[in-house]
XYZ file of C-alpha atoms in Angstrom:
654
model
C -12.187 6.644 -8.877
C -12.960 8.753 -11.919
C -16.231 10.575 -12.491
C -17.023 8.226 -15.372
C -16.446 5.189 -13.154
C -18.761 6.606 -10.509
C -21.484 7.243 -13.065
C -21.211 3.685 -14.377
C -21.349 2.403 -10.818
C -24.499 4.342 -10.035
C -26.147 3.154 -13.250
C -25.248 -0.468 -12.533
C -26.699 -0.472 -9.010
C -29.874 -2.581 -8.868
C -33.005 -0.570 -8.182
C -34.393 -0.966 -4.630
C -37.534 -3.030 -4.189
C -40.732 -1.004 -4.022
C -43.099 -1.651 -1.122
C -43.313 -4.562 1.299
C -40.693 -5.964 3.654
C -37.188 -6.611 2.309
C -36.505 -10.270 1.598
C -34.431 -12.225 4.086
C -31.271 -13.417 2.366
C -28.467 -15.549 3.783
C -25.855 -13.426 2.011
C -25.896 -9.726 2.932
C -26.076 -6.965 0.338
C -25.394 -4.005 2.587
C -24.123 -2.896 5.968
C -25.312 -0.366 8.544
C -22.612 1.594 10.329
C -22.430 0.975 14.092
C -19.285 2.418 15.646
C -15.615 3.292 15.168
C -12.631 2.084 17.164
C -10.033 4.808 16.647
C -6.350 5.426 17.463
C -5.321 1.983 16.222
C -1.928 2.691 14.654
C -1.894 1.312 11.109
C -4.746 -1.136 11.827
C -3.792 -3.923 9.433
C -5.893 -6.936 10.395
C -8.856 -8.034 12.487
C -10.272 -11.308 13.798
C -12.914 -12.173 16.386
C -12.172 -14.208 19.526
C -15.602 -14.914 20.903
C -17.228 -11.526 21.415
C -13.850 -9.775 21.512
C -11.923 -8.286 18.609
C -8.218 -8.945 17.925
C -6.439 -6.152 16.015
C -2.936 -5.913 14.520
C -1.420 -2.426 14.856
C 1.986 -2.555 13.093
C 2.546 1.206 13.322
C 2.790 1.104 17.107
C 5.949 2.835 18.302
C 8.963 0.594 18.770
C 8.672 -1.312 22.030
C 4.887 -0.972 22.045
C 2.498 -3.830 21.537
C 1.262 -4.688 18.042
C -1.540 -7.088 19.003
C -4.574 -5.835 20.914
C -7.668 -7.493 22.344
C -10.699 -5.195 22.478
C -13.603 -6.233 24.701
C -17.031 -4.742 25.414
C -17.510 -3.675 21.804
C -21.204 -2.959 22.416
C -20.483 -0.268 25.010
C -19.314 3.328 24.848
C -16.081 2.383 26.640
C -14.444 -0.664 25.021
C -11.613 -2.243 26.993
C -8.239 -2.587 25.224
C -5.834 -5.256 26.476
C -2.406 -5.718 24.851
C -0.902 -9.119 24.157
C 2.771 -9.577 24.995
C 3.946 -11.296 21.843
C 7.252 -10.227 20.274
C 6.112 -9.104 16.808
C 8.185 -6.811 14.576
C 5.530 -5.971 11.977
C 2.146 -7.640 12.573
C 0.331 -7.896 9.253
C -2.451 -10.477 9.792
C -4.180 -12.441 12.529
C -6.422 -15.515 12.603
C -8.268 -17.310 15.414
C -8.770 -21.104 15.436
C -11.952 -22.812 16.599
C -10.318 -23.520 19.985
C -9.297 -19.876 20.433
C -5.634 -20.239 19.490
C -4.325 -17.114 17.755
C -1.926 -17.019 14.792
C -0.085 -13.761 14.076
C 1.707 -13.246 10.753
C 4.733 -10.961 10.870
C 5.838 -9.594 7.486
C 9.469 -9.825 8.591
C 9.219 -13.613 8.138
C 7.691 -14.924 11.362
C 4.411 -16.556 12.432
C 3.526 -16.843 16.122
C 0.746 -19.016 17.565
C -0.673 -18.938 21.082
C -2.671 -16.575 23.242
C -4.256 -16.674 26.681
C -4.225 -19.916 28.663
C -6.409 -20.833 31.685
C -5.566 -18.880 34.827
C -4.518 -20.900 37.931
C -7.434 -21.519 40.247
C -5.456 -20.354 43.285
C -5.586 -16.771 42.038
C -1.799 -16.496 41.722
C -2.195 -14.955 38.283
C -4.869 -12.885 36.605
C -3.742 -13.570 33.059
C -1.250 -15.941 31.443
C -0.051 -15.918 27.824
C 1.857 -18.623 26.010
C 3.306 -18.138 22.510
C 5.162 -20.445 20.161
C 7.307 -19.358 17.237
C 5.846 -21.628 14.535
C 7.534 -20.163 11.431
C 10.856 -18.341 11.251
C 12.070 -17.740 7.712
C 13.295 -14.295 6.717
C 13.227 -15.382 3.052
C 9.431 -15.494 3.394
C 7.206 -12.417 3.536
C 3.939 -13.443 5.206
C 1.004 -11.294 4.112
C -1.903 -13.373 5.420
C -2.626 -16.288 7.733
C -5.594 -18.622 8.265
C -6.254 -21.778 10.259
C -6.787 -25.065 8.427
C -7.703 -27.431 11.254
C -4.560 -27.617 13.402
C -2.437 -26.422 10.475
C -2.037 -22.904 9.150
C -2.078 -21.491 5.644
C 0.281 -18.557 5.038
C 0.282 -16.343 1.954
C 3.893 -15.629 1.017
C 4.047 -12.350 -0.921
C 7.733 -12.827 -1.739
C 7.434 -16.345 -3.244
C 3.887 -15.581 -4.535
C 2.527 -18.821 -3.079
C 0.303 -20.131 -0.316
C 2.304 -22.236 2.131
C 0.621 -24.934 4.243
C 2.412 -25.414 7.562
C 1.877 -28.280 10.026
C 1.347 -27.868 13.771
C 5.068 -28.608 14.163
C 6.078 -25.758 11.857
C 7.008 -27.925 8.884
C 6.146 -26.867 5.344
C 3.651 -29.413 4.062
C 2.999 -28.033 0.594
C 3.074 -24.894 -1.558
C 0.139 -23.825 -3.697
C -0.403 -21.391 -6.558
C 3.124 -21.014 -7.955
C 2.957 -19.207 -11.293
C -0.661 -18.116 -10.801
C -0.651 -15.863 -7.751
C 0.677 -12.338 -8.179
C 0.592 -10.741 -4.734
C -1.312 -12.984 -2.307
C -2.604 -11.113 0.739
C -5.362 -12.138 3.157
C -6.836 -15.616 2.918
C -9.706 -17.559 4.460
C -10.663 -21.213 4.863
C -14.255 -22.486 4.609
C -15.637 -25.254 6.822
C -15.077 -27.822 4.059
C -11.419 -26.819 3.719
C -11.776 -24.654 0.596
C -9.106 -21.931 0.616
C -9.807 -18.440 -0.753
C -6.987 -15.947 -1.368
C -7.116 -12.209 -2.165
C -4.626 -11.288 -4.901
C -3.705 -7.618 -4.662
C -1.809 -7.586 -7.972
C -4.208 -9.543 -10.176
C -7.377 -7.818 -8.848
C -9.096 -11.118 -8.124
C -9.682 -13.941 -5.674
C -8.316 -17.470 -6.000
C -10.096 -20.640 -4.837
C -8.322 -23.881 -3.926
C -10.797 -26.769 -3.630
C -9.803 -29.588 -1.303
C -10.013 -33.058 -2.817
C -11.564 -36.133 -1.234
C -8.105 -37.202 -0.044
C -7.502 -33.852 1.639
C -5.034 -32.607 -0.959
C -5.185 -29.355 -2.933
C -4.517 -28.654 -6.599
C -1.361 -26.694 -7.292
C -3.299 -24.284 -9.512
C -6.493 -22.562 -8.279
C -9.656 -21.269 -9.879
C -9.797 -17.511 -10.494
C -12.805 -15.554 -9.191
C -13.946 -12.026 -10.191
C -12.257 -9.606 -12.581
C -10.523 -6.230 -12.378
C -12.558 -3.044 -12.504
C -14.584 -0.479 -10.618
C -18.155 -1.679 -11.182
C -20.236 -4.029 -9.013
C -18.603 -7.462 -8.879
C -15.221 -6.142 -10.033
C -12.195 -5.761 -7.770
C -9.327 -3.289 -7.565
C -6.404 -4.483 -5.420
C -8.287 -6.654 -2.900
C -6.507 -7.071 0.433
C -8.513 -9.675 2.336
C -11.382 -12.163 2.113
C -13.700 -13.683 4.736
C -15.959 -16.711 4.285
C -19.411 -16.065 5.769
C -21.413 -19.250 6.368
C -24.960 -19.040 7.670
C -28.418 -20.436 6.957
C -26.874 -23.212 4.897
C -25.330 -20.753 2.463
C -21.835 -19.414 1.951
C -20.571 -16.125 0.555
C -17.388 -14.081 0.493
C -16.731 -10.638 1.964
C -13.794 -8.851 0.322
C -11.768 -5.841 1.481
C -11.617 -4.099 -1.929
C -8.835 -1.561 -1.305
C -8.769 0.828 -4.259
C -12.537 0.655 -4.725
C -12.830 1.651 -1.045
C -15.617 -0.777 -0.209
C -16.563 -4.204 1.073
C -17.674 -6.481 -1.724
C -20.002 -9.460 -1.222
C -19.589 -12.298 -3.723
C -20.722 -15.892 -4.053
C -18.077 -18.589 -3.697
C -18.022 -18.708 -7.509
C -17.242 -14.995 -7.674
C -20.708 -13.753 -8.711
C -21.768 -10.319 -7.480
C -24.129 -10.077 -4.494
C -23.655 -6.572 -3.109
C -21.255 -3.963 -1.724
C -21.232 -1.092 0.754
C -19.090 1.536 2.473
C -17.693 3.144 -0.674
C -16.353 6.639 -0.058
C -16.864 7.453 -3.763
C -15.016 10.550 -4.961
C -14.205 12.348 -1.727
C -11.533 11.048 0.673
C -12.021 10.713 4.424
C -15.768 11.186 4.441
C -15.867 9.998 8.030
C -17.758 7.287 9.820
C -19.603 4.722 7.739
C -17.471 5.369 4.661
C -14.554 3.049 3.999
C -11.101 4.225 2.929
C -8.410 1.757 1.800
C -9.778 -1.311 3.659
C -7.113 -3.818 4.679
C -8.954 -6.586 6.531
C -12.463 -7.890 7.248
C -13.879 -10.298 9.823
C -17.372 -11.296 10.972
C -18.280 -12.175 14.552
C -19.913 -15.459 15.565
C -23.342 -13.790 15.369
C -22.945 -13.704 11.577
C -23.952 -10.034 11.543
C -21.232 -7.894 13.145
C -18.562 -6.990 10.595
C -15.207 -5.406 11.489
C -13.276 -3.509 8.792
C -9.653 -2.507 9.424
C -8.475 0.675 7.686
C -4.732 1.056 8.134
C -4.679 4.455 6.459
C -7.277 5.823 8.884
C -5.777 4.103 11.973
C -9.171 2.690 12.800
C -11.569 -0.255 12.754
C -15.209 0.311 11.866
C -18.029 -2.024 12.892
C -21.045 -2.613 10.644
C -24.219 -4.637 10.942
C -24.700 -6.827 7.860
C -28.177 -6.669 6.322
C -29.991 -8.240 3.355
C -30.937 -4.880 1.835
C -28.743 -2.963 -0.567
C -27.294 0.358 0.487
C -28.521 3.402 -1.464
C -26.238 4.944 -4.062
C -23.724 7.245 -2.368
C -24.900 10.825 -2.924
C -21.294 12.029 -3.104
C -20.910 10.676 -6.647
C -22.320 13.990 -7.828
C -20.036 16.179 -5.712
C -17.536 18.407 -7.469
C -14.541 17.938 -5.133
C -13.524 14.786 -6.934
C -10.164 13.062 -6.730
C -8.145 13.650 -9.887
C -5.582 10.940 -9.209
C -4.765 8.082 -6.862
C -1.002 8.589 -6.695
C 1.136 5.526 -6.101
C 4.001 5.422 -3.648
C 6.714 5.906 -6.305
C 7.571 8.858 -8.548
C 10.601 10.173 -10.432
C 12.053 13.445 -11.647
C 15.189 14.376 -13.556
C 16.103 17.886 -14.677
C 12.762 19.067 -16.000
C 10.462 15.997 -16.187
C 8.220 14.813 -13.340
C 6.628 11.345 -13.562
C 3.877 10.268 -11.159
C 2.015 6.970 -11.054
C -1.788 6.609 -10.908
C -2.478 3.263 -9.232
C -6.128 3.226 -10.267
C -5.447 3.284 -14.010
C -1.845 1.920 -13.941
C -0.793 4.938 -15.989
C 2.123 7.350 -15.692
C 1.448 11.079 -15.872
C 4.332 13.161 -17.260
C 4.632 16.807 -16.250
C 6.925 19.715 -17.087
C 8.652 20.269 -13.730
C 10.090 23.673 -14.701
C 6.755 25.371 -14.207
C 4.639 26.265 -11.185
C 2.682 24.091 -11.058
C 4.240 21.205 -13.011
C 2.049 21.070 -16.118
C 0.586 17.725 -17.155
C 1.686 16.979 -20.744
C 1.024 13.318 -21.544
C 0.237 9.829 -20.246
C 2.079 6.539 -20.629
C 0.391 3.197 -20.250
C -2.763 2.067 -18.542
C -3.700 -1.417 -17.408
C -3.126 -4.360 -19.764
C -0.652 -6.926 -21.073
C 0.085 -5.383 -24.469
C 3.172 -3.258 -25.207
C 2.969 0.205 -23.631
C 0.535 -1.203 -21.047
C 1.305 -2.206 -17.457
C 0.170 -4.921 -15.084
C 1.460 -3.246 -11.929
C 3.973 -0.419 -11.979
C 6.366 -0.909 -9.059
C 9.029 1.709 -9.873
C 9.734 4.581 -12.258
C 12.869 6.464 -13.221
C 13.989 9.235 -15.594
C 17.393 9.220 -17.306
C 19.119 12.496 -16.418
C 20.658 13.222 -19.853
C 18.060 11.919 -22.306
C 14.836 12.217 -20.296
C 13.864 8.634 -21.187
C 11.266 7.203 -18.817
C 11.780 3.779 -17.242
C 8.871 1.805 -15.755
C 9.248 -1.482 -13.867
C 6.220 -3.732 -14.388
C 6.040 -6.112 -11.433
C 3.330 -8.341 -12.886
C 5.018 -8.881 -16.245
C 8.581 -8.945 -14.810
C 9.938 -6.404 -17.254
C 11.142 -2.833 -17.592
C 9.809 -0.661 -20.399
C 11.799 2.352 -21.612
C 10.099 5.262 -23.401
C 11.476 8.051 -25.601
C 9.709 11.404 -25.599
C 9.122 13.624 -28.618
C 9.185 16.760 -26.462
C 10.307 20.113 -27.792
C 11.390 21.859 -24.586
C 11.653 25.180 -26.398
C 7.883 25.242 -26.914
C 5.290 25.905 -24.200
C 4.062 22.614 -22.647
C 0.844 21.274 -24.166
C -1.131 18.065 -23.832
C 0.217 15.582 -26.404
C -0.796 11.934 -26.041
C 1.548 10.922 -28.877
C 4.652 12.280 -27.134
C 5.914 8.945 -25.645
C 7.113 6.030 -27.778
C 8.263 2.630 -26.546
C 12.016 2.353 -27.115
C 12.605 -1.122 -25.667
C 11.202 -3.689 -23.257
C 13.631 -5.707 -21.121
C 13.198 -8.947 -19.180
C 14.069 -8.486 -15.514
C 15.239 -12.097 -15.233
C 18.522 -11.135 -16.932
C 19.522 -9.438 -13.675
C 19.597 -12.763 -11.789
C 20.529 -15.142 -14.593
C 23.218 -17.564 -13.436
C 22.642 -16.770 -9.753
C 20.586 -18.385 -6.996
C 18.555 -15.201 -6.442
C 14.802 -15.212 -7.000
C 12.948 -13.197 -9.667
C 13.533 -9.478 -9.023
C 10.847 -7.237 -7.560
C 12.035 -3.726 -8.394
C 10.841 -0.970 -6.049
C 13.018 1.949 -7.207
C 15.253 3.013 -10.122
C 18.141 5.500 -10.072
C 20.742 6.529 -12.644
C 24.398 7.471 -12.349
C 26.005 9.193 -15.332
C 29.745 8.495 -15.324
C 32.739 8.421 -17.631
C 31.917 4.816 -18.543
C 28.376 5.746 -19.558
C 25.023 5.337 -17.853
C 24.819 3.086 -14.802
C 21.424 1.944 -13.553
C 20.727 1.161 -9.896
C 17.660 -1.016 -9.262
C 16.390 -1.629 -5.730
C 15.185 -5.245 -5.428
C 12.864 -5.955 -2.497
C 12.584 -9.666 -3.343
C 16.333 -10.227 -2.935
C 16.914 -7.260 -0.616
C 19.707 -5.609 -2.490
C 20.682 -3.280 -5.338
C 21.477 -4.345 -8.899
C 24.083 -2.341 -10.840
C 23.605 -2.640 -14.600
C 23.981 -0.771 -17.871
C 21.199 0.727 -19.956
C 20.409 -2.731 -21.401
C 20.164 -4.343 -17.940
C 23.440 -6.178 -18.403
C 24.804 -6.594 -14.844
C 28.111 -4.971 -13.991
C 31.012 -7.233 -13.013
C 30.455 -6.166 -9.403
C 26.780 -5.673 -10.045
C 25.180 -6.815 -6.783
C 25.070 -4.808 -3.552
C 23.442 -6.771 -0.738
C 21.556 -4.862 1.930
C 22.228 -5.567 5.619
C 20.715 -8.763 7.017
C 18.139 -6.827 9.027
C 16.584 -5.386 5.847
C 13.044 -6.627 5.231
C 11.136 -4.633 2.601
C 13.311 -1.939 0.947
C 11.002 0.558 -0.744
C 12.981 3.603 -1.898
C 16.595 4.650 -2.353
C 18.500 7.867 -2.942
C 22.061 8.679 -3.950
C 24.048 11.682 -2.744
C 26.575 13.567 -4.836
C 29.397 12.045 -2.767
C 28.281 8.492 -3.613
C 26.366 7.641 -0.440
C 23.254 5.510 -0.970
C 20.270 5.560 1.403
C 17.467 2.965 1.446
C 14.153 3.322 3.319
C 12.692 0.087 4.733
C 9.239 0.530 6.350
C 9.077 -3.035 7.708
C 12.556 -3.009 9.294
C 11.796 0.565 10.469
C 15.252 1.567 9.368
C 17.002 3.758 6.831
C 20.164 2.009 5.669
C 23.013 4.278 4.514
C 25.929 2.924 2.476
C 29.151 4.916 2.604
C 31.360 5.208 -0.538
C 33.675 2.712 1.207
C 30.917 0.093 1.029
C 30.106 0.092 4.749
C 26.416 0.040 5.710
C 24.960 1.902 8.679
C 21.431 1.402 10.010
C 19.529 4.467 11.242
C 16.586 3.910 13.598
C 15.730 7.584 13.919
C 16.377 11.046 12.539
C 15.616 13.153 15.568
C 12.391 11.149 15.953
C 12.219 7.360 15.972
C 11.126 5.888 12.640
C 7.792 4.089 12.599
C 7.237 3.519 8.869
C 9.992 5.236 6.823
C 8.736 5.159 3.236
C 10.619 7.789 1.215
C 14.208 8.985 1.305
C 16.294 11.665 -0.441
C 19.323 13.897 0.063
C 18.716 17.645 0.084
C 20.807 20.351 -1.602
C 23.316 20.213 1.283
C 23.652 16.442 1.139
C 21.607 15.964 4.307
C 19.209 13.057 4.649
C 15.445 13.662 4.356
C 12.991 10.859 5.242
C 9.203 10.665 4.943
C 7.499 8.581 7.625
C 4.059 7.420 6.508
C 2.965 6.578 10.057
C 4.096 9.885 11.560
C 2.558 11.833 8.643
C 5.715 13.908 8.596
C 9.036 14.431 6.860
C 12.161 14.210 9.030
C 15.399 15.987 8.169
C 18.451 17.585 9.662
C 20.162 20.949 9.481
C 23.054 22.665 11.280
C 20.724 23.355 14.210
C 19.747 19.682 14.552
C 16.889 17.408 13.532
C 13.771 18.919 12.016
C 10.232 17.561 11.650
C 7.931 19.036 9.017
C 4.267 18.163 8.743
C 1.350 16.792 10.682
C -1.774 14.835 9.799
C -4.199 16.946 7.812
C -5.401 18.110 4.416
C -3.953 21.630 4.230
C -0.520 22.775 3.074
C 2.477 21.316 4.933
C 0.162 18.603 6.267
C 0.209 14.973 5.139
C -1.735 11.744 4.984
C 0.634 8.847 4.257
C 3.647 10.667 2.732
C 5.660 8.415 0.433
C 8.293 9.021 -2.253
C 10.643 12.019 -2.070
C 12.343 13.257 -5.234
C 14.346 16.282 -6.375
C 12.968 18.729 -8.934
C 14.198 22.045 -10.378
C 12.223 23.979 -7.764
C 12.669 21.806 -4.692
C 12.046 18.389 -3.194
C 8.677 16.848 -4.064
C 6.881 14.627 -1.536
C 4.101 12.352 -2.746
C 1.240 12.956 -0.309
C -0.504 9.704 -1.216
C -3.471 9.831 1.120
C -4.372 13.357 0.056
C -4.082 12.393 -3.635
C -1.509 15.099 -4.337
C 2.135 16.103 -4.012
C 3.811 18.914 -2.086
C 7.021 20.717 -3.006
C 9.630 22.191 -0.660
C 12.420 24.581 -1.691
C 15.789 25.436 -0.108
C 15.830 24.664 3.593
C 12.799 22.428 3.037
C 10.430 25.393 2.965
C 7.000 24.697 1.446
C 6.309 26.340 -1.922
C 3.577 24.291 -3.655
C 0.686 21.868 -3.146
C -0.536 20.316 -6.384
C -2.232 17.450 -8.143
C -3.211 16.812 -11.742
C -6.197 19.102 -11.358
C -5.475 22.003 -9.011
C -2.664 23.687 -7.099
C -1.792 26.234 -4.426
C 1.443 28.221 -4.208
C 0.337 30.318 -1.234
C -0.519 28.609 2.024
C -4.178 28.339 2.821
C -5.521 29.611 6.110
C -5.153 27.084 8.895
C -1.996 25.540 7.440
C 1.130 25.409 9.670
C 2.823 28.797 9.532
C -0.193 30.475 7.891
C -2.969 32.620 9.280
C -5.542 30.828 11.469
C -8.567 29.424 9.684
C -10.765 32.008 11.415
C -8.872 34.963 9.887
C -11.166 37.013 7.599
C -10.191 37.210 3.935
C -8.718 40.471 2.721
C -10.729 42.062 -0.096
C -9.913 40.257 -3.320
C -7.374 37.957 -1.663
C -7.261 34.238 -2.383
C -4.698 31.531 -1.718
C -5.865 29.462 -4.631
C -3.693 30.324 -7.591
C -5.339 28.389 -10.357
C -5.895 25.039 -11.981
C -3.230 23.108 -13.854
C -3.906 22.571 -17.529
């Protein structure tokens, strides 16, 4: 969040009431922090089962459980009991009125079941029964909710809500053409369905008719933005019904808060915002993924996958005070997205908050910010949601895949490389805009969802490789997106959500898939190999590249490390932290003139590593370090006194 956004937010906050007792309101306006449940690997979803909490932990090591039941929440020693359900990547959980649990698996599966009564003879202390209700690898479940004895599943791949009967049959599909990226969803007591749309920065409401049917097209609630009542990439929604009233609690991811809205989308309140400083600790929310309220109507659980934790709050009618950190100087200069690109001398990074691309001269230390492309919007040179970027190696043209508008925009740059880099907002010009549907025209493949772009300069001209996570393969096309005669490379069947690819000088292609927990490597012969580890077992491989020796390098966002190999064997670089050679959620890896760059998404920065993957820079759009700070791996301990006049901070990027 920018400083200007924070100032607007503070100004828009209603003034607290003066004197007297606060009014009792059925819909809360704030939340008091109670406790934190930590060490929950990638905590993605929460739901209450009576007084107990059910948590999805998709970043659990392979073979470990991904569904936990946590009891005795009101004590200092909660009890954690694992369920024994065979889930590959648990992304959401819902509990029916009778206690039956539904678990959505983003690999295309939904399980239902849970504990059943224990035999009275004492022959068993606990019995679980699970049924595989949905099995469809063409689907990518992102949310699940109970609708009587049926379930509603948000399908992020088809961009629809699917209603499934108790027998596992698809009853109907809702929201086609309206939903962008449906995530968590909730069902009210009257059957109204609410869906959080991560792409469109809104909620959708499906009202059930008198005959029990639903309209194909929903009503849109809320609008994009950073101010009260506005949403930025919401992940989940919960319907709170009490005292004859109903309101919505929203996990507002990029605004880092829980929003409270009426069922018509009007603003009621919000709380938990971490404002301008990341990881402020307990009581401050960072990238919320899921929300749920206990049967008491007061206890709120918030899952934060990035922090590997669930926080519990007590809902209250009073507003929270304005966060004092809005006036702190250590502000975040950019919310980097998971994708970036670099070719020769141009570095392109994506700011997910503004949907803009920052272009930097990569020849310098640090890379100097020169211009910006885009920003949110539907007009030319604006983006709905940037899903991939690329830079042509010979011309330096910038490619940006816009997932929302299903197009790729190509930009020319009026950049005189002989002159010192300066800020020039008129440097980029739109060269062409291309419809992504041309890649699948005449085929039975669905609309492409491009997650990475690479270029191969050959004798026949420029070839473009586009990684398609919707169809789980790679398109080969020319510079006008005309497919090659052999223009489709299918990924192995076990691929689930391919996020990034890299190409070696010898023609090998590597693809990182965080849901399949694999890196797929295609040999020049066309044969695919699936790697489950690189010295260490992959948990969430998110970025991939080949180093200067042609060896594979993989960032694992769950391990907070980069894995590689050398003649001496596998090597692991990094650990969780905020200093140099430490990471929070490392993502894209890309080559630059002075080494491999790793997008350190959670720390709102990038780090650069030279030959042998040796650290040489930590930078963002506002500040940088090219000497390791005390306390960093391989540097002096934090307690070491400073030498007279010495400083590891080398300056601020212009």
